PDB file of C-alpha atoms in Angstrom:
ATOM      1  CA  UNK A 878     -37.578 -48.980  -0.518  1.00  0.00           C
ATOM      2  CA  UNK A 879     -40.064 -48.197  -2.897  1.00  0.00           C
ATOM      3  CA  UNK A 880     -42.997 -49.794  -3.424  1.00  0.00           C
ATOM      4  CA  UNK A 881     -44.065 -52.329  -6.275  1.00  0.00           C
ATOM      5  CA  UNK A 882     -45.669 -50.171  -9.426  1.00  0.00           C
ATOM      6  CA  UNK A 883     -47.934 -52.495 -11.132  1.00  0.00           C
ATOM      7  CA  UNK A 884     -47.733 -52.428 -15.079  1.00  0.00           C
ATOM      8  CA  UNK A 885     -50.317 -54.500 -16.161  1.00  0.00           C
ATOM      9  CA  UNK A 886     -53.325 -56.165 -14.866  1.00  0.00           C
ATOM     10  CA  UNK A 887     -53.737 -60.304 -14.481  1.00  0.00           C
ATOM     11  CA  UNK A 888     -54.347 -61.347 -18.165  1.00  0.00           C
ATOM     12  CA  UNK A 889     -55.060 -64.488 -20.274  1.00  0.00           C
ATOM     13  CA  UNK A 890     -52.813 -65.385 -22.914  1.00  0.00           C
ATOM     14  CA  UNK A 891     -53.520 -67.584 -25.849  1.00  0.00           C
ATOM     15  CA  UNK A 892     -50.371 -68.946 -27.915  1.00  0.00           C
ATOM     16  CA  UNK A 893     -51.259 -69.174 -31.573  1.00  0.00           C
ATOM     17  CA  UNK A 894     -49.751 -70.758 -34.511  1.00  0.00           C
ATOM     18  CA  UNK A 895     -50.493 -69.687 -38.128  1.00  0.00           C
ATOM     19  CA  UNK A 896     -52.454 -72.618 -39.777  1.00  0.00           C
ATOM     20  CA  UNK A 897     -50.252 -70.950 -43.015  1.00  0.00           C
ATOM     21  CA  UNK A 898     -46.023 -70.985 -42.590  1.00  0.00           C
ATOM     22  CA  UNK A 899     -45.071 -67.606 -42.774  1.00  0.00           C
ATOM     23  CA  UNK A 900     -42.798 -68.148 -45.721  1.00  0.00           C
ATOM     24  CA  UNK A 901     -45.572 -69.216 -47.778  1.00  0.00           C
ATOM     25  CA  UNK A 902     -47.488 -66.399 -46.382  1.00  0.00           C
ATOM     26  CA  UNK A 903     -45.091 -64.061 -47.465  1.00  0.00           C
ATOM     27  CA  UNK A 904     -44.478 -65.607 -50.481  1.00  0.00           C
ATOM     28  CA  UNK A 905     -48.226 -64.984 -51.381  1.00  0.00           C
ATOM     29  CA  UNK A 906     -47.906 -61.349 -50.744  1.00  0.00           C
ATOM     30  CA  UNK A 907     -49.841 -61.316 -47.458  1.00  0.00           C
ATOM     31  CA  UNK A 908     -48.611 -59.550 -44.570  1.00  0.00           C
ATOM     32  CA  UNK A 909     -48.134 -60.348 -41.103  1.00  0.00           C
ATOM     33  CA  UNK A 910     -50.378 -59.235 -39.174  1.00  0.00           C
ATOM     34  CA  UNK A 911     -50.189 -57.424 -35.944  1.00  0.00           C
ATOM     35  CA  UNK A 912     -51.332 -58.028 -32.155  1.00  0.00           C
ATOM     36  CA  UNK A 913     -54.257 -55.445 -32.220  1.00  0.00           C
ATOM     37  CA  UNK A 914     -55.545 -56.920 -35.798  1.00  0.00           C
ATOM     38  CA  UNK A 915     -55.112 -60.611 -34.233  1.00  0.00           C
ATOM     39  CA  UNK A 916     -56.999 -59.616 -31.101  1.00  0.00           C
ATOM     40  CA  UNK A 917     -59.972 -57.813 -33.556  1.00  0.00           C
ATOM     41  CA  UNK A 918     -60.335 -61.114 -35.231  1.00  0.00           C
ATOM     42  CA  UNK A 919     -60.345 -63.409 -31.862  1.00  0.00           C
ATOM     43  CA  UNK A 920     -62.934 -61.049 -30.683  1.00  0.00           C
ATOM     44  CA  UNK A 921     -65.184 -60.741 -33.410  1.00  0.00           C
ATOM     45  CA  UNK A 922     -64.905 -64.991 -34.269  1.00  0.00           C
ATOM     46  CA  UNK A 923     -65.956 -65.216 -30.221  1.00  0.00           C
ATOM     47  CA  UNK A 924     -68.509 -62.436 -30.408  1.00  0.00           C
ATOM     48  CA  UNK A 925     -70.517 -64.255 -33.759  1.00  0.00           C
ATOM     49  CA  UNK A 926     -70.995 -67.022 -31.785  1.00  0.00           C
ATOM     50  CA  UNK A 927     -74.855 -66.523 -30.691  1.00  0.00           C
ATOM     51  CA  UNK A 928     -75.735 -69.511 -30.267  1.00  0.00           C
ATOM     52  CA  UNK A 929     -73.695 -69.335 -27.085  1.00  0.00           C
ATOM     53  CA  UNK A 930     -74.847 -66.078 -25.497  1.00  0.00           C
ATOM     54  CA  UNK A 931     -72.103 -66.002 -22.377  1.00  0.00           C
ATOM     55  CA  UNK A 932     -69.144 -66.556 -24.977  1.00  0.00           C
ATOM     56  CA  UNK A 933     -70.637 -63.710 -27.150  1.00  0.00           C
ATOM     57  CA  UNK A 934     -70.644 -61.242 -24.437  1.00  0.00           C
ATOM     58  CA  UNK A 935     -67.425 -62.180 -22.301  1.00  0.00           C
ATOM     59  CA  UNK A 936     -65.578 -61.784 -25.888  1.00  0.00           C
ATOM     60  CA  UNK A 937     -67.697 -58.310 -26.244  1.00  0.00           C
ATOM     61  CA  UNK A 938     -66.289 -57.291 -23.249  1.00  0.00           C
ATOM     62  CA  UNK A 939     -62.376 -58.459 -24.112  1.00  0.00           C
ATOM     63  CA  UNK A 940     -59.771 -55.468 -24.104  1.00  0.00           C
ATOM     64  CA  UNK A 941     -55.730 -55.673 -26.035  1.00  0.00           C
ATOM     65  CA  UNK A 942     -53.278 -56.466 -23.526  1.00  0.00           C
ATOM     66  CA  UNK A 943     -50.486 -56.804 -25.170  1.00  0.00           C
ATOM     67  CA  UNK A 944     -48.584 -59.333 -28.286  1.00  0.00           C
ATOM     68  CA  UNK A 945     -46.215 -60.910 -27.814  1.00  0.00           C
ATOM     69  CA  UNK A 946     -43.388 -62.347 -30.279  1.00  0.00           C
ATOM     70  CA  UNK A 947     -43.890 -66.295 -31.610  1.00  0.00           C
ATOM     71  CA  UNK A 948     -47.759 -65.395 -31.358  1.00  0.00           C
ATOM     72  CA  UNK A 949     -48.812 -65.220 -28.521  1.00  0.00           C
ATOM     73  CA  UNK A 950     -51.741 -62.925 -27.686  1.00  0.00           C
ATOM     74  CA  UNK A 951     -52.530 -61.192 -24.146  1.00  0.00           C
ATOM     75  CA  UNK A 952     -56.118 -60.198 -23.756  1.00  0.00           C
ATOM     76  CA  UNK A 953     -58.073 -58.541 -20.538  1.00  0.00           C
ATOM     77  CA  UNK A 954     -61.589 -58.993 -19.156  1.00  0.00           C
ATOM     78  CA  UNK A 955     -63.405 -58.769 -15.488  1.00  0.00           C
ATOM     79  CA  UNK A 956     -62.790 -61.676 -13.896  1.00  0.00           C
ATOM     80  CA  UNK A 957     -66.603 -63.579 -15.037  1.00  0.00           C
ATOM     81  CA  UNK A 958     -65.611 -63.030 -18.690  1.00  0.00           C
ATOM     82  CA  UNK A 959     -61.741 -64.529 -18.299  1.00  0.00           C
ATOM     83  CA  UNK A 960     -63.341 -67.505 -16.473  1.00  0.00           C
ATOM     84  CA  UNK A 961     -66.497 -67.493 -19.342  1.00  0.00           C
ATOM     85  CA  UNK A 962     -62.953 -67.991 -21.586  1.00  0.00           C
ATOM     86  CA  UNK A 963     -61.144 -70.771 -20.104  1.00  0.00           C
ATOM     87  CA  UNK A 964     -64.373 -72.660 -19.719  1.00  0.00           C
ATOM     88  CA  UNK A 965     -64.532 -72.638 -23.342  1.00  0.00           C
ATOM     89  CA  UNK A 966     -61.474 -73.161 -23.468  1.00  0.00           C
ATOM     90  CA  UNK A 967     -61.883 -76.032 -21.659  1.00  0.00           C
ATOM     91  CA  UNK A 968     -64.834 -77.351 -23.450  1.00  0.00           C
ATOM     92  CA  UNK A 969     -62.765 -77.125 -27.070  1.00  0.00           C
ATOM     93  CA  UNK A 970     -65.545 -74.285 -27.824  1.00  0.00           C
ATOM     94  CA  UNK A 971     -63.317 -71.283 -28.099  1.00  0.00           C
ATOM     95  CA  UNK A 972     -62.833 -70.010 -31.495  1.00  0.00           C
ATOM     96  CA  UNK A 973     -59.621 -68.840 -32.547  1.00  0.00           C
ATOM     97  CA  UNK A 974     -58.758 -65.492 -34.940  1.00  0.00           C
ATOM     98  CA  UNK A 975     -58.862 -66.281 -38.653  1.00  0.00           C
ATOM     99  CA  UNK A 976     -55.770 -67.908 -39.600  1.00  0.00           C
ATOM    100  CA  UNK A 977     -54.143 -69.409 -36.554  1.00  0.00           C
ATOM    101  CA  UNK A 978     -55.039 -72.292 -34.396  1.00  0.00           C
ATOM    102  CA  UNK A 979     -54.992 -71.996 -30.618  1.00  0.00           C
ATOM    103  CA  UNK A 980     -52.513 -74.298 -28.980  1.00  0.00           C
ATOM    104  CA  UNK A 981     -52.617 -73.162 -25.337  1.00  0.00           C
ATOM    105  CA  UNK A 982     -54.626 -70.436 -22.304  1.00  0.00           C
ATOM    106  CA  UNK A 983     -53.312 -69.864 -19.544  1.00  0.00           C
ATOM    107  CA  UNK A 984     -53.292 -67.292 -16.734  1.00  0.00           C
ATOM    108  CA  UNK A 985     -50.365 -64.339 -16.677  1.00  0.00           C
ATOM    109  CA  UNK A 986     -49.764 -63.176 -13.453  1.00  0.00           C
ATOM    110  CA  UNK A 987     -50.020 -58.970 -12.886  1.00  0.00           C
ATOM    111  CA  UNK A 988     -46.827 -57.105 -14.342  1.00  0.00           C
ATOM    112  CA  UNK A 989     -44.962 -55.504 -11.381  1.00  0.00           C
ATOM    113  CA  UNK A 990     -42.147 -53.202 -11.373  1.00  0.00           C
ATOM    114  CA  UNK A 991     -40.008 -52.367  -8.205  1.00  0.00           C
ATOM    115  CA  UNK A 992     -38.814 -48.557  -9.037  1.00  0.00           C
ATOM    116  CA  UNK A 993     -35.102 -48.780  -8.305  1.00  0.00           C
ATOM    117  CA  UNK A 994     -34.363 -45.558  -6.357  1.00  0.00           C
ATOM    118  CA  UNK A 995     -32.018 -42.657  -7.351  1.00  0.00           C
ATOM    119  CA  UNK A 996     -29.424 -40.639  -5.816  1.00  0.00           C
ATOM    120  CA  UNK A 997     -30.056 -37.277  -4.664  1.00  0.00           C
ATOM    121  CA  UNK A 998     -26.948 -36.306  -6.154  1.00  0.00           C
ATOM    122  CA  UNK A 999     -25.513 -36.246  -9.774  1.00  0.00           C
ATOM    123  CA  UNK A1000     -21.891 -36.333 -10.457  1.00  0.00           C
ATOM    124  CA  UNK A1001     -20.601 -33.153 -11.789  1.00  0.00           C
ATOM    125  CA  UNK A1002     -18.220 -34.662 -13.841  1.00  0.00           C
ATOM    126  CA  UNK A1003     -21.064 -37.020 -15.727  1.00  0.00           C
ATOM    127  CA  UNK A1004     -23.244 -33.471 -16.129  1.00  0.00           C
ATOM    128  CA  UNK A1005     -20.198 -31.675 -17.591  1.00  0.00           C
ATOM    129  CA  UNK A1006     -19.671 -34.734 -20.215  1.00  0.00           C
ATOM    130  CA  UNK A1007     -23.047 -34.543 -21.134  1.00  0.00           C
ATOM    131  CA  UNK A1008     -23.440 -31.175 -21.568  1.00  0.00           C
ATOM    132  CA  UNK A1009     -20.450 -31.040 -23.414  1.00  0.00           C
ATOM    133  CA  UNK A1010     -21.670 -33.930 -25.870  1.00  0.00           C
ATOM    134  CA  UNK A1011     -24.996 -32.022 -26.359  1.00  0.00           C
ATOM    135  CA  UNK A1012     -23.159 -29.085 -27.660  1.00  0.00           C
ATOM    136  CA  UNK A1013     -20.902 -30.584 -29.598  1.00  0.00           C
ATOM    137  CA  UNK A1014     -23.766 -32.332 -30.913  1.00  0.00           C
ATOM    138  CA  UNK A1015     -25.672 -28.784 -31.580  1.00  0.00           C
ATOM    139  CA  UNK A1016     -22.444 -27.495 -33.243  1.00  0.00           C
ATOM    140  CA  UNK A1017     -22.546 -25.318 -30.299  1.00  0.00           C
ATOM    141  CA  UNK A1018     -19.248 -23.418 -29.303  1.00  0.00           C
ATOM    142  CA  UNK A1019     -18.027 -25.040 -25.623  1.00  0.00           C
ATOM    143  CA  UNK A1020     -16.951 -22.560 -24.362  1.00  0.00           C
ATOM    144  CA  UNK A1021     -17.005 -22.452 -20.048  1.00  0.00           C
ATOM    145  CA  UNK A1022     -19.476 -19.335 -20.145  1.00  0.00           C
ATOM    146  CA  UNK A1023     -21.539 -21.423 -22.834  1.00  0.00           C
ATOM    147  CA  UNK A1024     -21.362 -24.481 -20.822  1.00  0.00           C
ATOM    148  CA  UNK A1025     -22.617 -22.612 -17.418  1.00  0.00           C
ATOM    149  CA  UNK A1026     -25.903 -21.329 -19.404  1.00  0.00           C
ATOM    150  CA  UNK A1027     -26.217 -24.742 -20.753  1.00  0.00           C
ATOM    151  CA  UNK A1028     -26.403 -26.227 -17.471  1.00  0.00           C
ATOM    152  CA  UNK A1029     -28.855 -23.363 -16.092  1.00  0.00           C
ATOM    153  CA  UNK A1030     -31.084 -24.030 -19.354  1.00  0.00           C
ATOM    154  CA  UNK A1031     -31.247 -27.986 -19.892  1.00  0.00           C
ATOM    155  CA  UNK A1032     -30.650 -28.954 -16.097  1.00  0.00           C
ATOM    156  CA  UNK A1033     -32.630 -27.269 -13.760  1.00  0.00           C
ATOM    157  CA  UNK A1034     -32.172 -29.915 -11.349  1.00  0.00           C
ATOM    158  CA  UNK A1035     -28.727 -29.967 -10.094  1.00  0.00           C
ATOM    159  CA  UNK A1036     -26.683 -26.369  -8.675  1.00  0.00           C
ATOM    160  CA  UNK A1037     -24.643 -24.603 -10.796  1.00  0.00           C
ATOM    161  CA  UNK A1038     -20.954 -24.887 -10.222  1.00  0.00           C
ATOM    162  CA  UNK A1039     -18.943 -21.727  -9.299  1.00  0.00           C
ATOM    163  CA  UNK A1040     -16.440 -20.662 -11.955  1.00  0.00           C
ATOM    164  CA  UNK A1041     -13.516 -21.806  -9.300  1.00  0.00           C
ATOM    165  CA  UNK A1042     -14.955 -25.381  -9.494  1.00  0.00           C
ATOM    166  CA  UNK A1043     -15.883 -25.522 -13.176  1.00  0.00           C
ATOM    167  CA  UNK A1044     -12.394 -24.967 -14.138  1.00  0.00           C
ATOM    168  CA  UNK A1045     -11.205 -27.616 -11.926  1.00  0.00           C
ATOM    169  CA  UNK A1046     -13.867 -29.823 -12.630  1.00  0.00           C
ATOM    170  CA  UNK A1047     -12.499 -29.542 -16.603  1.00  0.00           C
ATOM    171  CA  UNK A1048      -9.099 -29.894 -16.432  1.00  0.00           C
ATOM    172  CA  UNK A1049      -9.763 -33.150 -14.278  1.00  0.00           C
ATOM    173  CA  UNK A1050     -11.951 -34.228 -17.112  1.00  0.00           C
ATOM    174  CA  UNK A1051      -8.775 -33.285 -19.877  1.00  0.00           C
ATOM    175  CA  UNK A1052      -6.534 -35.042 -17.679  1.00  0.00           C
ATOM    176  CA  UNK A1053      -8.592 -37.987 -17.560  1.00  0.00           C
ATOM    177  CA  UNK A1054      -9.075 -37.709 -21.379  1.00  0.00           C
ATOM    178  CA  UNK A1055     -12.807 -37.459 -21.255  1.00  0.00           C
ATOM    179  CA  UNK A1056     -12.639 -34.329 -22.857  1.00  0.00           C
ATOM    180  CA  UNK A1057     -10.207 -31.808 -24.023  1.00  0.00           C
ATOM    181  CA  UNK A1058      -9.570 -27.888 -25.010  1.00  0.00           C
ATOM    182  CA  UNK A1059      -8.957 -26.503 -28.282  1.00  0.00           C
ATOM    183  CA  UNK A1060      -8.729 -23.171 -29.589  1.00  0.00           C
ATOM    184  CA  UNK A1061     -12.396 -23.337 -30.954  1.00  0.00           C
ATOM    185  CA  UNK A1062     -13.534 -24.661 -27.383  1.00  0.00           C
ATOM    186  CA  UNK A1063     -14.406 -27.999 -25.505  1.00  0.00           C
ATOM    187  CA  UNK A1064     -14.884 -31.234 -27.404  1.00  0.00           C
ATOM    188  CA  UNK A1065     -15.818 -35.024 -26.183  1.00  0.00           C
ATOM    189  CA  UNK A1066     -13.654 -37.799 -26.691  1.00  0.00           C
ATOM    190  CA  UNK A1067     -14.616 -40.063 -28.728  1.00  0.00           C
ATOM    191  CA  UNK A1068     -13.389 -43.398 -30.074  1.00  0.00           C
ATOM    192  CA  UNK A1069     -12.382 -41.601 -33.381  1.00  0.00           C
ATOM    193  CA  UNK A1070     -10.281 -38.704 -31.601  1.00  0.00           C
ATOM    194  CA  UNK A1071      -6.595 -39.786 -31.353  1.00  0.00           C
ATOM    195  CA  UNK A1072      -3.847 -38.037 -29.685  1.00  0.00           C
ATOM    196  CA  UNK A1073      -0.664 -37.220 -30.638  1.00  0.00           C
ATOM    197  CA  UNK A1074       2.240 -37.389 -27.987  1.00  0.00           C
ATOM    198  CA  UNK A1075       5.265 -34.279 -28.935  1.00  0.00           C
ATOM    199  CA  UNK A1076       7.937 -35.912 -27.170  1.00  0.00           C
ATOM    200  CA  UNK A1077      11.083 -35.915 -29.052  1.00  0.00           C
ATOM    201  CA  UNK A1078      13.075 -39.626 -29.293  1.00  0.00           C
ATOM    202  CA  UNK A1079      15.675 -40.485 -26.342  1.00  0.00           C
ATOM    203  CA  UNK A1080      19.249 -40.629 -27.558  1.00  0.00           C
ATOM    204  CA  UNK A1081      20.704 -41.933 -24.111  1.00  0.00           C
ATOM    205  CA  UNK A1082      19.565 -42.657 -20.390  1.00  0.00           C
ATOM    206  CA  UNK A1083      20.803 -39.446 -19.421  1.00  0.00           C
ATOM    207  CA  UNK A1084      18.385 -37.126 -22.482  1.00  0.00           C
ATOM    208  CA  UNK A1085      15.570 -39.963 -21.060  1.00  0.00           C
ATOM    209  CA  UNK A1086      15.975 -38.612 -17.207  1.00  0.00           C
ATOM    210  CA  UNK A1087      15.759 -34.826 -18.404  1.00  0.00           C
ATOM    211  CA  UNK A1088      13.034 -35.396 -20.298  1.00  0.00           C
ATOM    212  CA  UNK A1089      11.032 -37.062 -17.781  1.00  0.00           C
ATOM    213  CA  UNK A1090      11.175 -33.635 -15.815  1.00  0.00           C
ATOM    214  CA  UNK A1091       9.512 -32.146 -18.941  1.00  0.00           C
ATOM    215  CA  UNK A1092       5.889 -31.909 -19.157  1.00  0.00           C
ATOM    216  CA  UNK A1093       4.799 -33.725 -22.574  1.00  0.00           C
ATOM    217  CA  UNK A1094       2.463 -32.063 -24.925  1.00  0.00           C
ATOM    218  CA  UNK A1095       0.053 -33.721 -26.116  1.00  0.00           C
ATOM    219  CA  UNK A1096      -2.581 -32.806 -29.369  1.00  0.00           C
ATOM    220  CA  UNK A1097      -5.649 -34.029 -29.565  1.00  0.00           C
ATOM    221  CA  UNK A1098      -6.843 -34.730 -33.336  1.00  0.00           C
ATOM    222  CA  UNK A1099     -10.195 -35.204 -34.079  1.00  0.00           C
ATOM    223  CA  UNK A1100     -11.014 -37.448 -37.293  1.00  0.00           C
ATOM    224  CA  UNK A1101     -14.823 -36.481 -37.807  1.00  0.00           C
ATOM    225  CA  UNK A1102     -14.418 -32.824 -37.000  1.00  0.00           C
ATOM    226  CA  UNK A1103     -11.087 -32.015 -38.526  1.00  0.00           C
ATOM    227  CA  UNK A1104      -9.634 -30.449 -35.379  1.00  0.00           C
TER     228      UNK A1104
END
């Protein structure tokens, strides 16, 4: 199992409320403004405050941690500056941006991921479908020649099927109806490609028994692309 990746350091967040509604805000033409310019002013209304010379510096010494949405605001320090914060905090002394009022601090815990692990092997099928897409994406003529120098090109990572299995590989995919085969090459699915069944009506039991020995033909109609 891999091992936790952390994202983000301990933090301090401060959820703020606009001392203005936001409607009347916008209403005056101001805009809202963002995390960074919110953090600039908490900083700078902390750092003017000279009278109190530990304040001052901790907020000197404040980096952006993130913003979050319904305002609230996640700042970083060394561990004497967060605590210099939540003492003022704590006292009622801490000065909030320009603005907003300051309705709680509190302590975020470190942002961990746990990596979920991959595979060592990728379905062919999914690569082919892919690949496929991309082209058809590019305006690129599918073609299986085409789709083999697509693979070598855009993934290095996997082995290149032999012709043998390619082919296979394909017609599994038409079958499925994942893809399918025209005369201008291989084309994706999609929920705008219909298909169109050419098996004539059943006049009795008997025409319905030989028919079901018939294989049915089947057209594939594509509504964006014409085909």
């Amino acid at each position: 199992m891999a091992r936790p990746v952390q994202l983000a350091p301990g933090s301090l967040a401060l959820v703020l409320c606009r001392l203005e509604a936001p409607e009347a805000a916008a209403a005056a033409g101001a805009e809202e403004p963002g995390g960074r310019a919110v953090f600039c002013a908490f900083r700078r209304a902390n750092a003017r405050c000279f009278w109190n010379s530990r304040l001052a510096r901790a907020a000197s010494r404040l980096t952006f941690q993130g913003w979050l949405r319904r305002g609230v605001l996640l700042v970083h320090a060394p561990p004497a500056s967060l605590q210099v914060l939540r003492d003022a905090w704590c006292r009622r002394a801490l000065c909030p941006p320009r603005g907003f009022r300051i309705r709680a601090v509190g302590d975020v815990f470190p942002v961990q991921m746990n990596p979920i692990a991959q595979s060592q092997f990728v379905p062919l099928a999914e690569v082919l479908c892919c690949a496929v897409s991309d082209m058809n994406a590019a305006q690129t003529v599918v073609t299986q020649e085409s789709l083999l120098e697509h693979l070598k090109q855009h993934f290095p990572g996997i082995a290149i099927p032999s012709q043998d299995v390619l082919y296979t590989t394909l017609g599994t995919l038409i079958k499925e109806r994942k893809i399918y085969h025209t005369g201008e090459g291989y084309f994706i699915v999609t929920p705008q490609t219909y298909f169109i069944t050419n098996t004539p009506p059943h006049k009795n039991n008997r025409d319905l028994s030989d028919e079901s020995q018939r294989p049915t033909c089947i057209t594939y109609l594509d509504t964006e692309s014409g085909i």
